[in-house]
Short mmCIF file of C-alpha atoms and ligand atoms in Angstrom, two decimals:
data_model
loop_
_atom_site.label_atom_id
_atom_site.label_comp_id
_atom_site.label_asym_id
_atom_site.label_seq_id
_atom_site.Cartn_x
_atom_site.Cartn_y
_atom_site.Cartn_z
CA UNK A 1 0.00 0.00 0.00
CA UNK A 2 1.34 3.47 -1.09
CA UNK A 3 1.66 5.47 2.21
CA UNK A 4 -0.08 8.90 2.36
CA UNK A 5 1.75 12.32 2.55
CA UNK A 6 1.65 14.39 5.76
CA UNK A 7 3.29 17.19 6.31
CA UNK A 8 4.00 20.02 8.99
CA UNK A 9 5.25 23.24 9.76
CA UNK A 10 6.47 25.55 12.35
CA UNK A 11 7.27 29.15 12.05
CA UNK A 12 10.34 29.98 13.66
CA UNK A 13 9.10 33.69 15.55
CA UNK A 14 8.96 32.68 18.89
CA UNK A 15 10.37 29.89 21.56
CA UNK A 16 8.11 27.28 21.69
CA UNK A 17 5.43 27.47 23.68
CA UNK A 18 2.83 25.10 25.70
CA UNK A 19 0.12 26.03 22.66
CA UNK A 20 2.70 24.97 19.81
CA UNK A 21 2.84 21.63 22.00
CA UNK A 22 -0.25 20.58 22.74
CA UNK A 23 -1.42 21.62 19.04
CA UNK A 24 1.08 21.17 16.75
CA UNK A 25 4.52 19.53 17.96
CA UNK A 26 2.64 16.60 20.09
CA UNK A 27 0.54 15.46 17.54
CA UNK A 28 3.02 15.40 15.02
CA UNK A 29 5.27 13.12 17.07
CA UNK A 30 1.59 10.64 17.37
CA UNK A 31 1.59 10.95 13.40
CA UNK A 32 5.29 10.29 12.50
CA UNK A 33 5.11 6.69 14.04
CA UNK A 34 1.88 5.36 12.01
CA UNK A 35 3.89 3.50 9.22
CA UNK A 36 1.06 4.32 6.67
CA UNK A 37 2.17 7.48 6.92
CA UNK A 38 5.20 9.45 5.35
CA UNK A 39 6.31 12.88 7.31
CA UNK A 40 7.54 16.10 6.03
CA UNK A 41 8.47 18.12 9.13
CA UNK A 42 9.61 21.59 8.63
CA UNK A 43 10.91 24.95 10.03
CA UNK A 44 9.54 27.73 8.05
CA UNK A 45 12.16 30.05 8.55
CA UNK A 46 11.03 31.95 5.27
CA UNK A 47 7.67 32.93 6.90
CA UNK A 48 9.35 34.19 9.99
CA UNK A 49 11.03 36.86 7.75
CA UNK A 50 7.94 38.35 7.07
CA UNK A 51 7.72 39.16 10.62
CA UNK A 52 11.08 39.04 12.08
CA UNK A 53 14.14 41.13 10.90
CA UNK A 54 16.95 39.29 13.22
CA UNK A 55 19.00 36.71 11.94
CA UNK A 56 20.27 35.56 15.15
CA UNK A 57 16.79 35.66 16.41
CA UNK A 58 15.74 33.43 13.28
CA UNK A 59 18.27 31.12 14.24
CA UNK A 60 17.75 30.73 17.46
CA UNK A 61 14.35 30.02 17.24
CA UNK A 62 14.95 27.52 14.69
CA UNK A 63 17.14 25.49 16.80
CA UNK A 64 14.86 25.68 19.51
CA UNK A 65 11.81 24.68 17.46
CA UNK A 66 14.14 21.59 16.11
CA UNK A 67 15.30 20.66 19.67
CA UNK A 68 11.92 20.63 21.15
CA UNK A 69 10.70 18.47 18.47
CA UNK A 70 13.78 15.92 19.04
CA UNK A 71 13.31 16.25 22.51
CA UNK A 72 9.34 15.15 22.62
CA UNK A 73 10.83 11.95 20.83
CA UNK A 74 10.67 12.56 17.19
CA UNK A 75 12.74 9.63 15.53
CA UNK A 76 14.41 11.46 12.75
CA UNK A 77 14.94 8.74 11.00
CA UNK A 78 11.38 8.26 10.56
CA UNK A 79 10.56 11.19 8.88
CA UNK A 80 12.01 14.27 6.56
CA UNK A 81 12.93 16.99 8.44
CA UNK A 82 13.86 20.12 7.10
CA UNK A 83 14.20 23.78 6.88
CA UNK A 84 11.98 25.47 4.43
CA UNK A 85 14.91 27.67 3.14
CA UNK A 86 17.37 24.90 2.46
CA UNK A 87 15.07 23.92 -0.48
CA UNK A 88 14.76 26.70 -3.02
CA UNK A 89 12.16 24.63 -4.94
CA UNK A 90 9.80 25.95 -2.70
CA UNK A 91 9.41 29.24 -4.25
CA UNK A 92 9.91 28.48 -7.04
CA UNK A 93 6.63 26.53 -7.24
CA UNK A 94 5.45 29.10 -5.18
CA UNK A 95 6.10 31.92 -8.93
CA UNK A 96 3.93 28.85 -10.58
CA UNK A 97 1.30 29.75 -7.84
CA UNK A 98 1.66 33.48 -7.97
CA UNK A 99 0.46 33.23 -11.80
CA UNK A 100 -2.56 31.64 -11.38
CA UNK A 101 -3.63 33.17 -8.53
CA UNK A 102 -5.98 36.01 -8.16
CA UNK A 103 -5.40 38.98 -6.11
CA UNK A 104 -9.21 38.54 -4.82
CA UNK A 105 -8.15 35.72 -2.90
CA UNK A 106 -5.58 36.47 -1.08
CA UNK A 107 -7.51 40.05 -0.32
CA UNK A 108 -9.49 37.49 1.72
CA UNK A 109 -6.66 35.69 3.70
CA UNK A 110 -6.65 36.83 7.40
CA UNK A 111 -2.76 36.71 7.80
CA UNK A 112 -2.51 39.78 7.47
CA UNK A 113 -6.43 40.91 7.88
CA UNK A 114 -6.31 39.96 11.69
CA UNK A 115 -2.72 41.39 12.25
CA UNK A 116 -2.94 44.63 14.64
CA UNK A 117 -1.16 47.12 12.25
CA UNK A 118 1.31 49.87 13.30
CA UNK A 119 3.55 51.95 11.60
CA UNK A 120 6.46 49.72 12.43
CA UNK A 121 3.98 46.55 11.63
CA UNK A 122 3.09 47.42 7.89
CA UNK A 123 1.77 44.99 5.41
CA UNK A 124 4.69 43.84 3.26
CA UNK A 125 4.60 41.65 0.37
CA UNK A 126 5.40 38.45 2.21
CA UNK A 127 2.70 38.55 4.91
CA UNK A 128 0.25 39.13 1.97
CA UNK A 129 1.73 36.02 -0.17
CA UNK A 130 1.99 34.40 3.24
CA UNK A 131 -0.88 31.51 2.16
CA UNK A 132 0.97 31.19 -1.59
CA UNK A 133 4.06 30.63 0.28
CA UNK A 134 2.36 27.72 2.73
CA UNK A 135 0.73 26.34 -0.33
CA UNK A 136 3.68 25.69 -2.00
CA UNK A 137 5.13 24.13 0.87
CA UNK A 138 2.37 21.82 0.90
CA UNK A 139 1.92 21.03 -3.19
CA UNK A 140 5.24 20.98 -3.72
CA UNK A 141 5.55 17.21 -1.44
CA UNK A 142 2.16 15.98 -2.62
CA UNK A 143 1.08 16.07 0.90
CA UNK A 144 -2.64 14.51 1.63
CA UNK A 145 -3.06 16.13 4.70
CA UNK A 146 -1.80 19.41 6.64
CA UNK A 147 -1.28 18.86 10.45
CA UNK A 148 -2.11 22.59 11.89
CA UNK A 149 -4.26 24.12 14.56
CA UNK A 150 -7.83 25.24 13.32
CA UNK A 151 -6.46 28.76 13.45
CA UNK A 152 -4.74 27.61 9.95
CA UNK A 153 -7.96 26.19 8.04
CA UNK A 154 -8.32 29.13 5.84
CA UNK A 155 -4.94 28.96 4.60
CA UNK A 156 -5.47 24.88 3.69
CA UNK A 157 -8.38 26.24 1.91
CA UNK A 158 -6.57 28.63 0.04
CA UNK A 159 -3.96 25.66 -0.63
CA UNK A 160 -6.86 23.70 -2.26
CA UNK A 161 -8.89 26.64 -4.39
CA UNK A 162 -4.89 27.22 -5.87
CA UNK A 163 -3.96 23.43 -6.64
CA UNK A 164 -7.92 22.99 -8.27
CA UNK A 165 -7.28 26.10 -9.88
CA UNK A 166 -3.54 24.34 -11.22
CA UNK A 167 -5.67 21.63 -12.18
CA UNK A 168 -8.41 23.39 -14.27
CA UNK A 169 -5.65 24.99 -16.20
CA UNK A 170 -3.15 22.31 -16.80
CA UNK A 171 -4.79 19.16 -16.25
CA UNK A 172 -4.80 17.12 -13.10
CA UNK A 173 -1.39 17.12 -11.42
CA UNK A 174 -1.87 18.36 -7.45
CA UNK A 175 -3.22 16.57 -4.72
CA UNK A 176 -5.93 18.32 -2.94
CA UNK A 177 -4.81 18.41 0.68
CA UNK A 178 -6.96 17.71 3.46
CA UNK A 179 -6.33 19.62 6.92
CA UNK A 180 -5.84 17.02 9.90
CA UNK A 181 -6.45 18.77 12.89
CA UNK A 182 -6.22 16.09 16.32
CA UNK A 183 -9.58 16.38 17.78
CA UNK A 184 -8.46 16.00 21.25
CA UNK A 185 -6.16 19.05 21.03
CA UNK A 186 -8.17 21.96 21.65
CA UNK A 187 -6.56 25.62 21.31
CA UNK A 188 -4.93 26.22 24.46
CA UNK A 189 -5.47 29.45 26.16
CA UNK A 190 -2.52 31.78 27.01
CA UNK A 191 -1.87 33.70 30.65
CA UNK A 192 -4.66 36.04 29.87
CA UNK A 193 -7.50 33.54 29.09
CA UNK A 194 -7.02 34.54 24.98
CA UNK A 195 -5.76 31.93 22.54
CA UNK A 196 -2.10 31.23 23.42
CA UNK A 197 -0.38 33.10 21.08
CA UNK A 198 3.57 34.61 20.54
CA UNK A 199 1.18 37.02 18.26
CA UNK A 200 -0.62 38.07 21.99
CA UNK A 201 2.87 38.25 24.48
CA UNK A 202 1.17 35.25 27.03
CA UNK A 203 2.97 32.31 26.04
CA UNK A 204 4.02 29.73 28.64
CA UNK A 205 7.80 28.49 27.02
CA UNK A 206 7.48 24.59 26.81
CA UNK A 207 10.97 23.94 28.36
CA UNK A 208 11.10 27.12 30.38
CA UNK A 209 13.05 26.46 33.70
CA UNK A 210 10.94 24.64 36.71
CA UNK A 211 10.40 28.56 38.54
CA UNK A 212 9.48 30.25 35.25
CA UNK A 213 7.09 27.76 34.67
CA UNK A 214 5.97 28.02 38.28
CA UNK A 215 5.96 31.34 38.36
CA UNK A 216 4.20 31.53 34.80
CA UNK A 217 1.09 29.04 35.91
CA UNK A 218 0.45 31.24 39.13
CA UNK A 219 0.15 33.98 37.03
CA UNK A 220 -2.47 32.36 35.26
CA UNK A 221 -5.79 34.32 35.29
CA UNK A 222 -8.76 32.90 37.65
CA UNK A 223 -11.83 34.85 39.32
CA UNK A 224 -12.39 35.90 42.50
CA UNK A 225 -14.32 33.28 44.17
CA UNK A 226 -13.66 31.66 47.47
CA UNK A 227 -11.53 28.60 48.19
CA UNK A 228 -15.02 26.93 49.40
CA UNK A 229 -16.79 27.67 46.30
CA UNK A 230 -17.62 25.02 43.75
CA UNK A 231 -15.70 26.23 40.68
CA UNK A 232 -16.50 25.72 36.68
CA UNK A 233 -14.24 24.02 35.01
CA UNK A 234 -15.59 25.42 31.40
CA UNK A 235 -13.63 28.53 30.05
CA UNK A 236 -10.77 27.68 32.75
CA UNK A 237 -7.48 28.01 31.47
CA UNK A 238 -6.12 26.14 34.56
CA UNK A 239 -8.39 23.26 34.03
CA UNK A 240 -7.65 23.20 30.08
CA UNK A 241 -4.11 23.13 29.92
CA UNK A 242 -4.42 20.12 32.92
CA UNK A 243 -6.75 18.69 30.47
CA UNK A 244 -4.03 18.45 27.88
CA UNK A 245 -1.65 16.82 29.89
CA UNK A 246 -3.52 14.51 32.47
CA UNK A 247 -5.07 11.41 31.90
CA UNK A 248 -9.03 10.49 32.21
CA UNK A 249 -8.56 9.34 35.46
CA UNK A 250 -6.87 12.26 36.76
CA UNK A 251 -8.98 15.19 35.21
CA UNK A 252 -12.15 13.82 36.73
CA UNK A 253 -10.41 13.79 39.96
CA UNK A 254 -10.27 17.49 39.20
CA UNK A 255 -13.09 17.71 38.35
CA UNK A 256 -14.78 16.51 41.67
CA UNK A 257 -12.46 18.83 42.57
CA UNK A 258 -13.48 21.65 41.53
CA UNK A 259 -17.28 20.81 42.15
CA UNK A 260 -16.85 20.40 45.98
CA UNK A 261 -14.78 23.88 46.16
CA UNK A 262 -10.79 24.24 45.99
CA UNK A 263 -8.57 27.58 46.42
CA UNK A 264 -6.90 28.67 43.29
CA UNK A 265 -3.38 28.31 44.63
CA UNK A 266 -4.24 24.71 45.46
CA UNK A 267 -5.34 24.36 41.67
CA UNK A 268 -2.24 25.84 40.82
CA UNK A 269 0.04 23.94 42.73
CA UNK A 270 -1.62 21.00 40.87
CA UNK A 271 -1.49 21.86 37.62
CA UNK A 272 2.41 23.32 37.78
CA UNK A 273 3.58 19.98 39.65
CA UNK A 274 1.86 17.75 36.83
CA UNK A 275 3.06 19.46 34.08
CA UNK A 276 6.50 19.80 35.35
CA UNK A 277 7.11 15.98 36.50
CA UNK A 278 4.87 15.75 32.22
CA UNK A 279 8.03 17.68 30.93
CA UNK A 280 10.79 16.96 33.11
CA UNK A 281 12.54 14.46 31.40
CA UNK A 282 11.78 16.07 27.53
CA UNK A 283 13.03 19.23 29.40
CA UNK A 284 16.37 17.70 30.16
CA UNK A 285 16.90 16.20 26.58
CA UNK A 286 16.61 19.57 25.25
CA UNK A 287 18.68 21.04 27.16
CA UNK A 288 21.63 18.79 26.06
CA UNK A 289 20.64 19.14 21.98
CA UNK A 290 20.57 22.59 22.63
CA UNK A 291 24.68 22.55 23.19
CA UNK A 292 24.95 19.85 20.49
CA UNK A 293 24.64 22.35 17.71
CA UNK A 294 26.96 19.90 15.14
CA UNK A 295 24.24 16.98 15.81
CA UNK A 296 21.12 19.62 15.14
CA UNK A 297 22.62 20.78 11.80
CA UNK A 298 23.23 17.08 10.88
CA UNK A 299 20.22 16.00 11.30
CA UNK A 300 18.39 18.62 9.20
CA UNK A 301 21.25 18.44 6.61
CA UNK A 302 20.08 14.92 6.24
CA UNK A 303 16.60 15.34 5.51
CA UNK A 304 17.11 18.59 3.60
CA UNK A 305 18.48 15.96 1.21
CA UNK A 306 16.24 13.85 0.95
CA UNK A 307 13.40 16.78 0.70
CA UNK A 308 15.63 18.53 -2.29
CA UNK A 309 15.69 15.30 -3.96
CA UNK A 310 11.90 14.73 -4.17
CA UNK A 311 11.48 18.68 -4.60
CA UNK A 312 14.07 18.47 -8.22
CA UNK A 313 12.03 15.85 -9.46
CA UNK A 314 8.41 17.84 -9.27
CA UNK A 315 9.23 20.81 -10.16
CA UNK A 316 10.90 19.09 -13.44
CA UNK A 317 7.41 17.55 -14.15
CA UNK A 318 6.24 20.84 -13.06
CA UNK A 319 8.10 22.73 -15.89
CA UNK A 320 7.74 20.74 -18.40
CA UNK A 321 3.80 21.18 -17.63
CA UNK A 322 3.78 25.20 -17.61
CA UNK A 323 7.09 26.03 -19.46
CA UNK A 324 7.64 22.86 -22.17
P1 ADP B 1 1.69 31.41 17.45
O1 ADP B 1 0.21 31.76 17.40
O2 ADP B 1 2.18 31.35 18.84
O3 ADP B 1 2.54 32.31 16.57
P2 ADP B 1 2.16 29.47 15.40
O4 ADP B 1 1.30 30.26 14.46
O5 ADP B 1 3.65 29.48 15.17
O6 ADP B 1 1.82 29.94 16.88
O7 ADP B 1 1.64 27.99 15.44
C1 ADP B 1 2.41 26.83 15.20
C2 ADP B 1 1.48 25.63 15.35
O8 ADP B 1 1.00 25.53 16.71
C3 ADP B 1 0.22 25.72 14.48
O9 ADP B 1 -0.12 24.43 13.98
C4 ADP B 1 -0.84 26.22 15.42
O10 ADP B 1 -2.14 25.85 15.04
C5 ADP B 1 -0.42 25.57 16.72
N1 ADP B 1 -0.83 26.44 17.85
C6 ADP B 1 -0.44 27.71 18.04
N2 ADP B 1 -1.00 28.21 19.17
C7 ADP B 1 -1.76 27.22 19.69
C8 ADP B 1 -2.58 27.11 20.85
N3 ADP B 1 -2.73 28.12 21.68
N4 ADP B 1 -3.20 25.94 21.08
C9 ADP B 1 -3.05 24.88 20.22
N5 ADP B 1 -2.29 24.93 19.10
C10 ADP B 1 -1.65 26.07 18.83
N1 LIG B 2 1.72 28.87 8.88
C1 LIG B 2 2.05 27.80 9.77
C2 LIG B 2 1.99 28.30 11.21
O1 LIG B 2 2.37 29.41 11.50
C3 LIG B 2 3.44 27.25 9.49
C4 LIG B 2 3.50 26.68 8.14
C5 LIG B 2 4.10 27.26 7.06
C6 LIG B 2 2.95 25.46 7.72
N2 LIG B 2 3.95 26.48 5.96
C7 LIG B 2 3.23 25.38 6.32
C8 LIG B 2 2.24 24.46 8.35
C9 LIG B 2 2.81 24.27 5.58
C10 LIG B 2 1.82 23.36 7.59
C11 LIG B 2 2.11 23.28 6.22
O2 LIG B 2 1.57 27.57 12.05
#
């Protein structure tokens, strides 16, 4: 049986955070060990430049991003990992894209609709290509599904009105990707009780150390009620980001919990001890990649490879479709 493309990306504009876990860098680990299944993992430094203008910042994050995902227990020898700038055939698809694309619809992409816009903040020409960009990162590996958060439907959309568009004009050649979002991964809320967001400054850092993290979950936003009170666990960041950690067994023991009346400190204390013993040792085995820079860069090198490979040999079909 042929296995089916999957493929995933991570913007490199921010340290990981306990959001990016739960909805992106967790479930791809899940994915990358069902053996019907063939994994492009990558760092999309090229849509951080839209936003960021520090190299060293860039790289950072990237190493970060790559670490974490080692660290969770992604075998990279079970899937192709890459950056998205170590394979130029990427925009170049992504010119093939720009051609047939109308300006209408990416007037309706909310990339750069939603972003809060300053004078520093402007709309450049890469946050308003941004969903050209992703869908050539996507076409370009013949990928049958897109593991993202919901907050990135629109842009698999987009992905699929281009490649049918491809398709009306040149005769079938793209996939139509599917989005795969894991059901049981809600969007985790932030500090302030908004999505978790770099965008929004309320990130908790996946692999901060044990006393940021501490001191990042007490900061966590709660009401005022009493310690006796029965409390509700819906809309509760507290109880949500437990949720995503903690087994059945142990969120309905929250639950009953929170139902008979518990202080907010108390929750705390829960929540920060489970998710630190949850990280702990994942925590420790980033750390050490961190310093093992030589390791980090051999790893991508490898599947950067690989990726180039497979990228030469569709965007030579690709050419001789739309050039002869
Ligand atoms: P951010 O909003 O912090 O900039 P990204 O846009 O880099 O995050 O998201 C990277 C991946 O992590 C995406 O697949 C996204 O859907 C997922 N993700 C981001 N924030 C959250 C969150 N709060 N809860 C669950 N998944 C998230
Ligand atoms: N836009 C995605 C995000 O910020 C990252 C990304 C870029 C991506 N290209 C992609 C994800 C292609 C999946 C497939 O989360």
């Amino acid at each position: 049986m042929e296995k089916l493309n999957l493929i995933s990306g991570i913007t490199p504009n921010g340290a990981p955070h306990l959001g990016n876990y739960i909805g992106a860098l967790r479930p791809s680990v899940d994915f990358s060990r069902n053996i019907n299944i063939k994994s492009y993992y990558f760092i999309a430094d090229l849509h951080a430049l839209i936003k960021l203008k520090d190299p060293k910042k860039i790289k950072k994050y990237k190493i970060e991003i790559l670490a974490a995902w080692l660290a969770i227990g992604l075998d990279p020898n079970k899937v192709i990992l890459y950056c998205q700038s170590a394979i130029p055939e990427i925009t170049e698809l992504m010119w093939f894209l720009f051609c047939i694309c109308s300006k209408g619809l990416l007037n309706r992409a909310h990339a750069f609709k939603s972003l809060f816009i300053t004078e520093k903040n402007y709309i450049n020409m890469g946050l308003y290509s941004y969903p050209l960009l992703m869908a050539a990162d996507i076409l370009l590996f013949h990928a049958n599904f897109v593991l993202v958060g919901n907050d990135q439907l629109q842009h698999i959309e987009i992905t699929r009105d281009i490649a049918l568009r491809f398709n009306k004009i040149y005769g079938k050649y793209f996939i139509l990707p599917k989005i795969k979002v894991d059901k049981k991964n809600k969007l985790l809320n932030g500090l302030d009780g908004r999505k978790m967001s770099k965008s929004y400054g309320n990130t908790i850092p996946l692999f901060c150390t044990e006393k940021t993290l501490y001191n990042m979950i007490i900061k966590i936003k709660t009401n005022s009620s009493k310690a006796s009170d029965p409390k509700n666990i819906k809309n509760c960041t507290l109880f949500q980001i437990y949720s995503a950690f903690a087994s059945k067994k142990e969120i309905n023991y929250l639950k009953n919990k929170y139902n008979e009346g518990i202080s907010w400190i108390k929750v705390k204390k829960i929540v920060f001890d489970y998710i630190n013993e949850s990280l702990r040792y994942s925590r420790d085995t980033y750390l050490r990649l961190l310093k093992d820079y030589t390791y980090l860069k051999k790893i991508l090198k490898k599947g950067e490879n690989i990726a180039r490979d497979k990228a030469n040999i569709i965007i030579s079909e690709l050419k001789k479709i739309v050039i002869k």
